[in-house]
Every structure is written in C-alpha cells, then in structure tokens.
mmCIF file of C-alpha atoms and ligand atoms in Angstrom:
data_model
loop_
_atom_site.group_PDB
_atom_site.id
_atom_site.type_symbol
_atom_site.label_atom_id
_atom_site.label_comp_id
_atom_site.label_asym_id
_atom_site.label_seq_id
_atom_site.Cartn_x
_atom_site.Cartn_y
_atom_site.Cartn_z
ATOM 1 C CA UNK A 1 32.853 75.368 113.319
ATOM 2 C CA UNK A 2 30.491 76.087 110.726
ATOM 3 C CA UNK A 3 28.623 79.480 109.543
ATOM 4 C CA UNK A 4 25.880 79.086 107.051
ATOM 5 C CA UNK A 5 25.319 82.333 104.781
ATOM 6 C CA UNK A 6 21.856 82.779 103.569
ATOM 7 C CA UNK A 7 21.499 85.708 101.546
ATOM 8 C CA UNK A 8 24.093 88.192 99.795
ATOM 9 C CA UNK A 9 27.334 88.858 101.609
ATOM 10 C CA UNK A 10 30.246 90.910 100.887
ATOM 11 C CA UNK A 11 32.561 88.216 99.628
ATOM 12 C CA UNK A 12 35.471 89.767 100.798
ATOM 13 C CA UNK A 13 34.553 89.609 104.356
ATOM 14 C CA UNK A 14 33.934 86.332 104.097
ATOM 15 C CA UNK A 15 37.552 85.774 102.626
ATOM 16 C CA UNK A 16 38.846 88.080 105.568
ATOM 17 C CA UNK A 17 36.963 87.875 108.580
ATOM 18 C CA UNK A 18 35.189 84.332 108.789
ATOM 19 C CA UNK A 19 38.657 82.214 107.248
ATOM 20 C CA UNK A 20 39.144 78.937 109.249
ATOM 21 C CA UNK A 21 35.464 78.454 109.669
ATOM 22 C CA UNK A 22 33.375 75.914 107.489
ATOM 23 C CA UNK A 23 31.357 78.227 105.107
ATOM 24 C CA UNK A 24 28.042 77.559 103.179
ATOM 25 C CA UNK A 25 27.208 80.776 101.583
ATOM 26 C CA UNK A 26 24.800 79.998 99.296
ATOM 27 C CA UNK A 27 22.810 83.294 98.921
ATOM 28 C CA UNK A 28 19.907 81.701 97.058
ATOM 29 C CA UNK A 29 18.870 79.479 100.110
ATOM 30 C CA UNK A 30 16.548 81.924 101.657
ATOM 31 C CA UNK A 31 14.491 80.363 98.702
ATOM 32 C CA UNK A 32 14.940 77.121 99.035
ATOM 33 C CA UNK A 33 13.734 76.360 102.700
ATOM 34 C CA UNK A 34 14.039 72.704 102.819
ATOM 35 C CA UNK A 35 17.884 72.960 101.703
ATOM 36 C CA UNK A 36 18.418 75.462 104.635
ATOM 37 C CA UNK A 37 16.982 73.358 107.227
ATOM 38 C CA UNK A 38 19.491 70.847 106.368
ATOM 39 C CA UNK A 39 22.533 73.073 106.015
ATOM 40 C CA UNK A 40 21.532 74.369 109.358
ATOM 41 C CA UNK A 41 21.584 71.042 110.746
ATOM 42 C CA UNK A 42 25.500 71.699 112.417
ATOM 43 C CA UNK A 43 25.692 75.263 112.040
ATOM 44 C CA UNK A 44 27.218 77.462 114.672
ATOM 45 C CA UNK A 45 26.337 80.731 113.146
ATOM 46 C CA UNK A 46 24.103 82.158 110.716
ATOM 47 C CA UNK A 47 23.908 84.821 109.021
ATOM 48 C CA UNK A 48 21.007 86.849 106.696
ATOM 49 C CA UNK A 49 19.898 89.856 105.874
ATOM 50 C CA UNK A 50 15.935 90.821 105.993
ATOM 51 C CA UNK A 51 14.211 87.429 104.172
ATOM 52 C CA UNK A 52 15.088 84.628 106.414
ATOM 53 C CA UNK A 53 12.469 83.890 108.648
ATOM 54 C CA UNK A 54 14.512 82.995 111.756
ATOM 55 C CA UNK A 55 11.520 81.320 113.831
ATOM 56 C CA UNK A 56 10.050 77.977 115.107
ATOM 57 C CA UNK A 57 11.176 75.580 111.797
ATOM 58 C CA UNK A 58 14.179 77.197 110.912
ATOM 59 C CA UNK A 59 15.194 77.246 115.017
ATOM 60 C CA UNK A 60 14.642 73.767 115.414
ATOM 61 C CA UNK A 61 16.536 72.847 112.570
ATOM 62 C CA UNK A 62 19.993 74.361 113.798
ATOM 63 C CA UNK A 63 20.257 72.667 117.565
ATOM 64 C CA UNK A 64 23.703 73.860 117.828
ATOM 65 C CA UNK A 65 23.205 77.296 116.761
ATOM 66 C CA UNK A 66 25.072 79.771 118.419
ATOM 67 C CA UNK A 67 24.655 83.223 116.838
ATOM 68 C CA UNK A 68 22.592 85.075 114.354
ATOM 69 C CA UNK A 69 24.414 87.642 112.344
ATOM 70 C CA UNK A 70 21.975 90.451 110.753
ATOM 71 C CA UNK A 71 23.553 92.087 107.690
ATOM 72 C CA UNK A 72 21.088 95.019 108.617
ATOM 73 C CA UNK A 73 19.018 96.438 111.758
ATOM 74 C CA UNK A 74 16.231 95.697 111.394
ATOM 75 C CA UNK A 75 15.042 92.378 113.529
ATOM 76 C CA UNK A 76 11.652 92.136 112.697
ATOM 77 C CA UNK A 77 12.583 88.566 110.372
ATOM 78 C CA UNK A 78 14.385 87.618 114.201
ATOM 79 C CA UNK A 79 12.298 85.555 116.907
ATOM 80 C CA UNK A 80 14.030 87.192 119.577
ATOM 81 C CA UNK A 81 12.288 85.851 121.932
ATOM 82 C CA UNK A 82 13.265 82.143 121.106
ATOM 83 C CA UNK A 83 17.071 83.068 120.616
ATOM 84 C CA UNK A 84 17.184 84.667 123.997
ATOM 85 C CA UNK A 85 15.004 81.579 125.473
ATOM 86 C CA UNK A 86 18.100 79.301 123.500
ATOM 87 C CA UNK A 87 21.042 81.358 124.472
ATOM 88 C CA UNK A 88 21.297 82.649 120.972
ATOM 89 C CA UNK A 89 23.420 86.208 120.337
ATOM 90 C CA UNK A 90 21.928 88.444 117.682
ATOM 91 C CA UNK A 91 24.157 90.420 116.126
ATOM 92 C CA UNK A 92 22.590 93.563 114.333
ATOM 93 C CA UNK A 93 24.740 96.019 112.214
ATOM 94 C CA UNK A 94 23.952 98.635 113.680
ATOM 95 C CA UNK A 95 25.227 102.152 112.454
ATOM 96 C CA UNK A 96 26.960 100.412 109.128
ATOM 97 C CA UNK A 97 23.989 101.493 107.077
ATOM 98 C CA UNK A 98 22.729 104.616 108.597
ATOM 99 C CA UNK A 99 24.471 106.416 105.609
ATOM 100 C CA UNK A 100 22.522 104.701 102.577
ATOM 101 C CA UNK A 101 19.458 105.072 104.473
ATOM 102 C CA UNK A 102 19.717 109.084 104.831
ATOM 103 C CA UNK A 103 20.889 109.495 101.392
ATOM 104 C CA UNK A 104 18.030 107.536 100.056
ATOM 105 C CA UNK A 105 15.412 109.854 102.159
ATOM 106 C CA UNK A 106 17.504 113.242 101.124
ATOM 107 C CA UNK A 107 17.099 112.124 97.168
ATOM 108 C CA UNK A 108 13.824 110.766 97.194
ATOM 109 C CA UNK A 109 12.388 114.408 98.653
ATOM 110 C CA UNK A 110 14.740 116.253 96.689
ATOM 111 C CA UNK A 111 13.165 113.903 93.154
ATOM 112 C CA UNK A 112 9.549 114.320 94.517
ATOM 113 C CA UNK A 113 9.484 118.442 95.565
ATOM 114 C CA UNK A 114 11.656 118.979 92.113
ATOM 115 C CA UNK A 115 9.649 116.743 89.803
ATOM 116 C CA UNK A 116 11.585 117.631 86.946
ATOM 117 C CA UNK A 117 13.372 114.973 86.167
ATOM 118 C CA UNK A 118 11.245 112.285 84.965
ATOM 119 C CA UNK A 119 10.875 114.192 81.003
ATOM 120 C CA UNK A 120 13.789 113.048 79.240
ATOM 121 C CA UNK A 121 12.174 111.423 76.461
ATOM 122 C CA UNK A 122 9.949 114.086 75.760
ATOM 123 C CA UNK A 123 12.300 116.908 75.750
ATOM 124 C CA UNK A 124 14.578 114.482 73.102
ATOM 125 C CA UNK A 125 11.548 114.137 71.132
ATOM 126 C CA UNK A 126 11.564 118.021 70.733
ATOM 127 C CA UNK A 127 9.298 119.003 73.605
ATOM 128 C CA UNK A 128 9.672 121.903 75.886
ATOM 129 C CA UNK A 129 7.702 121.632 78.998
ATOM 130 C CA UNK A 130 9.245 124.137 81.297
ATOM 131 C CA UNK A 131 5.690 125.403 83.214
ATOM 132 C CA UNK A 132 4.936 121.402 83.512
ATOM 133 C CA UNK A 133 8.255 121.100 85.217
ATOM 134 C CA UNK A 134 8.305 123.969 87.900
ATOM 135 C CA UNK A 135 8.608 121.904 90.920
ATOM 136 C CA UNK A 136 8.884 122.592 94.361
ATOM 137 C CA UNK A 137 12.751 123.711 96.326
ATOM 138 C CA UNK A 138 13.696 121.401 99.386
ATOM 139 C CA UNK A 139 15.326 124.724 101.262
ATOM 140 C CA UNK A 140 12.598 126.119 103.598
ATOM 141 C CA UNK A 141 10.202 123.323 103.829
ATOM 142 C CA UNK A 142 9.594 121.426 106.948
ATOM 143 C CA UNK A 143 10.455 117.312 107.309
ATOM 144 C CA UNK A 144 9.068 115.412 109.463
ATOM 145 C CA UNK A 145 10.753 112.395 110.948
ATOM 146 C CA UNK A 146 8.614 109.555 112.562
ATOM 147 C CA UNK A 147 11.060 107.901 114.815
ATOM 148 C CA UNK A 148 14.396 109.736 115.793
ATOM 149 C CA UNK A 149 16.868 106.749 116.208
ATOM 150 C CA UNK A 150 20.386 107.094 114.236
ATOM 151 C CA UNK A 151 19.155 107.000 110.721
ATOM 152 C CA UNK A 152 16.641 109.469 111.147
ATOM 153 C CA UNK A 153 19.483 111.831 113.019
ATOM 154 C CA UNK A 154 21.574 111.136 110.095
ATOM 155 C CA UNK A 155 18.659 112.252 107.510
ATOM 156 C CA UNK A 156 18.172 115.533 109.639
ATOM 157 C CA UNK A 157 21.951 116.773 109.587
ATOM 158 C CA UNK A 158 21.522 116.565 105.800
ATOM 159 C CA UNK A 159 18.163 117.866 105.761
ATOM 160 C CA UNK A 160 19.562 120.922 107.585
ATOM 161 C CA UNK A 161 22.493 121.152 105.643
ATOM 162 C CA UNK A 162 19.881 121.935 102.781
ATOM 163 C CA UNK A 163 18.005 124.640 104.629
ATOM 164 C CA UNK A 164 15.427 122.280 105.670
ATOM 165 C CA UNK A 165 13.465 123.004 109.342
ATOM 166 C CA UNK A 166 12.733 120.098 111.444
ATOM 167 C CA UNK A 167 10.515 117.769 113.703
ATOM 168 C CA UNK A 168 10.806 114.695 114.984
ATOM 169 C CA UNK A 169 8.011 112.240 117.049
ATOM 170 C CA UNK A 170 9.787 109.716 118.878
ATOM 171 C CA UNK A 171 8.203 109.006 122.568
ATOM 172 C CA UNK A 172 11.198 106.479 123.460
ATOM 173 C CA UNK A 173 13.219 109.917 123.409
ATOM 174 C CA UNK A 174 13.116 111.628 126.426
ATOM 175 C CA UNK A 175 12.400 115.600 126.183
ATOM 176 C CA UNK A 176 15.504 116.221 128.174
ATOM 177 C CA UNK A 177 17.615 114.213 125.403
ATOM 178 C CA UNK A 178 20.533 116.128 124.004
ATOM 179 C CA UNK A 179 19.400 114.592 120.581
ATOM 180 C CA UNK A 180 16.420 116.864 120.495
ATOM 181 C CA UNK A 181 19.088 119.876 120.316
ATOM 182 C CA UNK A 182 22.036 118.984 117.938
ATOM 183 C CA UNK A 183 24.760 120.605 116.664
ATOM 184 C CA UNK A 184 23.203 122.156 113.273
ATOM 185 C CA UNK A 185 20.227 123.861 114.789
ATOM 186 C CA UNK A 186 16.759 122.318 117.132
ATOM 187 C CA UNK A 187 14.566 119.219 115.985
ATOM 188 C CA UNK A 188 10.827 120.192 117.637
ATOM 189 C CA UNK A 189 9.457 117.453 119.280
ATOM 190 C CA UNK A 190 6.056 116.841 118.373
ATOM 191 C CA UNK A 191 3.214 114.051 118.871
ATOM 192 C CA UNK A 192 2.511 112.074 115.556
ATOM 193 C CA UNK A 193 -0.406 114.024 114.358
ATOM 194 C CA UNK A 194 0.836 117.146 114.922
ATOM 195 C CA UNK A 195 4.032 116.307 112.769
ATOM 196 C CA UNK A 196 1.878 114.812 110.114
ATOM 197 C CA UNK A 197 -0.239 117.989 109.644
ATOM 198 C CA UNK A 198 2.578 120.386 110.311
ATOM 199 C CA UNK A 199 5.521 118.819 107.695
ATOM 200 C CA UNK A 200 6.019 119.017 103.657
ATOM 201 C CA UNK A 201 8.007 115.922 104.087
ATOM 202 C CA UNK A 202 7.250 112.939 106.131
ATOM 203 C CA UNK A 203 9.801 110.192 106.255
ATOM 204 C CA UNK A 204 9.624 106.970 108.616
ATOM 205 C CA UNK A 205 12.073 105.514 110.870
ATOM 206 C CA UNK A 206 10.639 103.213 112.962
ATOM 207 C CA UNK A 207 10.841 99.348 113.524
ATOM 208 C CA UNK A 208 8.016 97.269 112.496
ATOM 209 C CA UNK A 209 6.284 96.215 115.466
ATOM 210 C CA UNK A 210 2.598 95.635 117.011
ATOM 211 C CA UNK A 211 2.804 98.975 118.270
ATOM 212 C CA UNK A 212 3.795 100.257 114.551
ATOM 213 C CA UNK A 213 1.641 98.273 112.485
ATOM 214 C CA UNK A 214 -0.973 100.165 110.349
ATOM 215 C CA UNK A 215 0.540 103.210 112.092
ATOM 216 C CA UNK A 216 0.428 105.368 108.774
ATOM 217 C CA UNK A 217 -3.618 104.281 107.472
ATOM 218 C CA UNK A 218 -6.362 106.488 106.065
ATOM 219 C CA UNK A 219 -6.853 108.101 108.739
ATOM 220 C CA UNK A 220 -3.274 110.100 109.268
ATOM 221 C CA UNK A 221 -2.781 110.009 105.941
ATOM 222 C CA UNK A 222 -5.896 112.458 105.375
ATOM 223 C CA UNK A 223 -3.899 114.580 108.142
ATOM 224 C CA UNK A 224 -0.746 115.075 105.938
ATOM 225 C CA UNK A 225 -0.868 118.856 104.445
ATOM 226 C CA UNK A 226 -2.144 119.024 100.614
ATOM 227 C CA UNK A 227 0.684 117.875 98.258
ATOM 228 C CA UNK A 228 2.959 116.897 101.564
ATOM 229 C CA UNK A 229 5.462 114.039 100.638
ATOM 230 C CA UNK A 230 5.903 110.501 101.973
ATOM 231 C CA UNK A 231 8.872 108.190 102.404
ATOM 232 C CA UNK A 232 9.195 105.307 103.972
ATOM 233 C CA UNK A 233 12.238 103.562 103.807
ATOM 234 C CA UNK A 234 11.861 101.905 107.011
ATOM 235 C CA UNK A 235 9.516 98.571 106.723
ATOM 236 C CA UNK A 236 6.040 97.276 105.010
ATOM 237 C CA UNK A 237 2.981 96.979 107.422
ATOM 238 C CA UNK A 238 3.424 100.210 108.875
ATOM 239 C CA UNK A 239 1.914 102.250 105.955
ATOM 240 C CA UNK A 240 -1.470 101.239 104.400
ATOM 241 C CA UNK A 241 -0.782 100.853 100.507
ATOM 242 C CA UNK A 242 -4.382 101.154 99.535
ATOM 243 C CA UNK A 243 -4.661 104.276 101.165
ATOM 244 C CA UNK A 244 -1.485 106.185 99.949
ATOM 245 C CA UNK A 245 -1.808 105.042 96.143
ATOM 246 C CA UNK A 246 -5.503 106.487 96.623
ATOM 247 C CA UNK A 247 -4.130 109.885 98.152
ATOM 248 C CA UNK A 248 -1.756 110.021 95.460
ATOM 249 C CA UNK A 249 -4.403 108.708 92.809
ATOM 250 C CA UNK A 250 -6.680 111.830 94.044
ATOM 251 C CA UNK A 251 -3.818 114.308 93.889
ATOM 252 C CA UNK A 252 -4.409 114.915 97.647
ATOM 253 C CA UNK A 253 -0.555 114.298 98.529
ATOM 254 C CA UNK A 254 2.403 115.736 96.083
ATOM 255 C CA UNK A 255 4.426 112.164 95.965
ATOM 256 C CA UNK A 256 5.913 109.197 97.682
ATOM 257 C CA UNK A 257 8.865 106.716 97.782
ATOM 258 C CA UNK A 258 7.961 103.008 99.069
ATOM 259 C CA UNK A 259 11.273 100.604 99.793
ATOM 260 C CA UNK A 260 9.661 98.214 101.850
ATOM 261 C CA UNK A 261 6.194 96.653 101.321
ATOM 262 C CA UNK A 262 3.806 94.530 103.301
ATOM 263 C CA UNK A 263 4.629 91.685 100.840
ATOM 264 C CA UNK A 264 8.095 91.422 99.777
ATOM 265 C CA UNK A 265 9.325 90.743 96.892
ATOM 266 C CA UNK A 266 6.072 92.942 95.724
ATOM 267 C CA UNK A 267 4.688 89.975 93.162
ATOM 268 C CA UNK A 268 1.879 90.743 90.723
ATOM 269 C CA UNK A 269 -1.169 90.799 92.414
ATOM 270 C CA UNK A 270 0.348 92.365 95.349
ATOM 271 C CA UNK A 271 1.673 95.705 93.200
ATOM 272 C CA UNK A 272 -1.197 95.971 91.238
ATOM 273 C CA UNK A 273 -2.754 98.542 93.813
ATOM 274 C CA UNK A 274 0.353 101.066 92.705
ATOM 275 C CA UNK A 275 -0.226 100.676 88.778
ATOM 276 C CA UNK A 276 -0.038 104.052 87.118
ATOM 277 C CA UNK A 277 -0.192 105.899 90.416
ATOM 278 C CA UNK A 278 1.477 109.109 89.515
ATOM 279 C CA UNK A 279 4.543 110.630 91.611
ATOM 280 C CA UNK A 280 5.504 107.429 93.211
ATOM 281 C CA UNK A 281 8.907 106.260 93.729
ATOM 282 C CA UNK A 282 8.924 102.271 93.848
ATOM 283 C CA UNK A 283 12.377 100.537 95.001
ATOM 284 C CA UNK A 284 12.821 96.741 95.990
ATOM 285 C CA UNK A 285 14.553 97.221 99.646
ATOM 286 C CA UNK A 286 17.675 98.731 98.531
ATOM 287 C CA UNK A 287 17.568 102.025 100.704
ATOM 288 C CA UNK A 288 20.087 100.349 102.780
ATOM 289 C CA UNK A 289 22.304 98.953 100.500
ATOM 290 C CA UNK A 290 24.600 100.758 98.485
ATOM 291 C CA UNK A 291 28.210 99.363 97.877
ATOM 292 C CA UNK A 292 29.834 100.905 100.513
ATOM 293 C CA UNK A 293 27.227 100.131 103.153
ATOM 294 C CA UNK A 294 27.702 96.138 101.815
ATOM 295 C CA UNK A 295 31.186 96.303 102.874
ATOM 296 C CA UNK A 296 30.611 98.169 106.180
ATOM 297 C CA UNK A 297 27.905 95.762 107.092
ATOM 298 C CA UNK A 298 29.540 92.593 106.033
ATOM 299 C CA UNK A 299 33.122 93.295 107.891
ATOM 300 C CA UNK A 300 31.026 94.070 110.958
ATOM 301 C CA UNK A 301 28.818 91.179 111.271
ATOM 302 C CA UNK A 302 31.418 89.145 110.151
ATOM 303 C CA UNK A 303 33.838 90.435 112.936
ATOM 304 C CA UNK A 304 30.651 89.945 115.237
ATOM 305 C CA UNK A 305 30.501 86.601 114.291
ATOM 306 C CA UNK A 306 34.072 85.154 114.469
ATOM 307 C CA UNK A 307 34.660 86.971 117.762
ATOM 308 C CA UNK A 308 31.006 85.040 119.239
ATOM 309 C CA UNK A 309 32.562 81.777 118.252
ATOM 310 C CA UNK A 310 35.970 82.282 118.757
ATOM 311 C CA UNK A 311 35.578 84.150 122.517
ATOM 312 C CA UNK A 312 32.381 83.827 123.305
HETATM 313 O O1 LIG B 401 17.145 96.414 108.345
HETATM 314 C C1 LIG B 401 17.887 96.949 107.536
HETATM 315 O O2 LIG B 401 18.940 97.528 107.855
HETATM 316 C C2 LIG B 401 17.475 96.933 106.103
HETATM 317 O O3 LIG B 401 16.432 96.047 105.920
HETATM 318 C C3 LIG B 401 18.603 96.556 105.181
HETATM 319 O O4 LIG B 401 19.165 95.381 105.593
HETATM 320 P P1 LIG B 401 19.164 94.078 104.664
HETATM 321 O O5 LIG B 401 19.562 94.470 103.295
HETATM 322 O O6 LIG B 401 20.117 93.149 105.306
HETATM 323 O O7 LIG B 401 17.768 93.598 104.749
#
C-alpha cells in the first residue's frame, strides 16, 4: 500500500508509524502539481498539512485513495464534500497543536501591550528611551476570544493564569455548556460586537468558512476599543488586511499579529499593503508549529493513517 507525503512531516513518524507501507514523502510536491498528480496515481493515503489543495484535479488523480491525513485542523484546503461522496476518511489532528496555538496568542499580546522589546539596537547604540518604552501590563485587561473551540479554551486558562478577565462569542456553544464556566474562573458569553467593543485583546479562533469570511472588515474593526489588540492566528479571509494595516496606520488600534493571510505564502504585491505599518507582528503560518507540536501531530496522523489502511 502506498502513502504519498506532500508537505513537511516528522521524519521519525514516518520511520515508526507508517514502516511496511510504500512512502513518497517528498515535501516539496505541494509545488510541483503535475508531479503530485502522478505520484497520486496508486496512492492509498495522503497526507498534507494546510497547502495542498485536496479538490476536483488532485481527487481525480488518486482513484484508489483511501484516506487523507491532515497534519493540522484546519480543513478548509479539504473538499469534504467529495471525500465523503468517495468514501474518503479525513483524518484531522485534532488537539496535537492546541498548545503552539495558545502560546503563540499569550506572546503575541504579551509583545504588543509591553512594546518594549523591539529597541535593542538603539539602546546598544547608547540610547535610553525608557518613557518611549512604557507599555501596557497583560494582568487586568480583558481578551476576547472569537470562537471558543479547544485552542481558544487553551489560550483562556493561560490568559487567566496571567490575571487576564474573559469573553468568548461562539454561537455553536450552547449557554448551558459547562465550557462557559471552567475551572479557573467564568468566560462571559457575548455576541461578536459586543466582545469587539468590550475587549483590549481580540484573538480569533474560528474556521474559515462562508459564514466566516470577511467576518473581521472595516466595519467591526472601527468597533474594537482605541489601542485594543488583534490576533489572528486562525486563517486568512476572515480579517480584511486593508482595513487593519489602515487602523494600525491611523494609530486607531494599539497592535496586531497576522499568521495566516488571504494569500499564502504572502508574495510581493500581496504584502505590500503591511509595509511599514507600525506595531504589527507578521509570521508565515507557524502559530501551530513548534517542535513539539510536529511530533505530536505527525505520530497521530500517522497512527490515523496506518490503522485506516491496516483495519479499516
Ligand atoms: O490547521 C492548522 O492546525 C494549522 O494550519 C497548522 O497546521 P499545518 O501546519 O499542517 O498547516
């Protein structure tokens, strides 16, 4: 049986978990699509993280496919639709990266409400700009979580652990949901522009879907409190670029991180609209991927993958 590998993998899963297969892991063939559509030709499984489009050409190049594994959660590079239609398991890895994720958010509000760390080569240089520097403490603001699914629970129990207070919006939750009322202390439940006007920081957690497209333009953005803080770490489309790089631009919010973009990788033209915009945190998709979450999420879908083709 044969499992083709199109992006990075932890190798050692591979070695561990997917031994007796056949094994094409070639992680530079989400770029060449021509070579994929032939590898894919008697595949049994594939795997990929967020780049590989798996949809109409790519499908009907794999006839005997059997399983997808996703070294991530997000599904929004997934025709679902078409794999259920084919009989085709997608395996997500879910909870293997909820860590990264959180740690990225915590950081990225902690570097934005602190602003004091981006001076270094100043202060060598012999200048002293401590009143340029006084920044903002993370204990005793307010975030604001759009989406309240595992990774944005896992951002709030270290949000509260810093003396953070905090609201969520998430109408998939019920209001009866123990979620709402976890160990370290409540989570308000609010509707979206309520949230956006009441919190310091905003951070999203939502898939990208028609529902969550362009769900962050102009519009709520203008609703966010003066000098409020924006992370999303969750995907492009569901934040309008133009519009936050002109809040920021105009000093009307205090900062933002960006990990996923519209476009991705972010060429050129398509980053030009965050040139020089001050207090913005830019960082190629990697909230999700440190080196232990690699390993987590490899073994898993790995696992998922042998066990599909060996049982299933
Ligand atoms: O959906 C996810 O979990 C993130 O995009 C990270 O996953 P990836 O690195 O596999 O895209």
């Amino acid at each position: 049986m044969k499992v083709v590998i199109s992006e990075f993998m932890d190798e050692a899963a591979i070695a561990a978990d997917l031994s007796g297969f056949e094994i094409l892991y070639d992680p530079g063939l989400v770029d060449r699509p021509e070579a994929l559509r032939a590898a894919l030709a008697g595949a049994d499984a594939l795997i990929v993280r967020n780049r590989t489009q798996v949809r109409g050409d790519l499908l009907a190049a794999a006839p005997g496919l059997r399983a997808v594994g996703r070294l991530g959660v997000g599904l929004d590079n997934i025709d679902l639709e078409a794999c259920r239609a084919r009989g085709i398991a997608v395996y997500p890895a879910t909870g293997a990266n909820d860590t990264a994720v959180a740690e990225y958010v915590i950081t990225a509000a902690m570097l934005l409400l602190r602003g004091a760390y981006g001076a270094s080569r100043a202060v060598a240089e012999g200048a002293w700009p401590r009143n340029a520097l006084m920044g903002r403490e993370v204990a005793g603001k307010r975030l604001g979580l759009v989406g309240f699914g595992a990774i944005a629970r896992e951002t709030a129990r270290r949000a509260a652990a810093l003396g953070m207070s905090l609201s969520a919006h998430d109408p998939y939750l019920a209001p009866g949901d123990a979620a709402w009322r976890p160990d370290y202390g409540p989570v308000e439940s609010l509707p979206l522009d309520a949230l956006l006007a009441g919190s310091d920081v905003v951070s999203l957690h939502v898939p990208l879907t028609p529902e969550t497209r362009g769900l962050i333009g102009a519009d709520r953005i203008a609703r966010m409190r003066p000098g409020a803080i924006l992370i999303n770490a969750a995907r492009g489309g569901i934040v309008d670029e133009a519009a936050l790089a002109q809040a920021l631009r105009a000093g009307r919010l205090g900062g933002a991180a960006l990990d996923v973009f519209e476009r991705e990788p972010l060429d050129a033209a398509a980053g030009a609209v965050f040139r020089d915009v001050p207090n913005l945190i830019l960082t190629p998709h990697i909230a999700g991927v440190t080196q232990e979450s690699n390993t987590r999420v490899s073994a898993l879908i790995a696992r998922a993958v042998r066990r599909h083709l060996t049982e299933g």
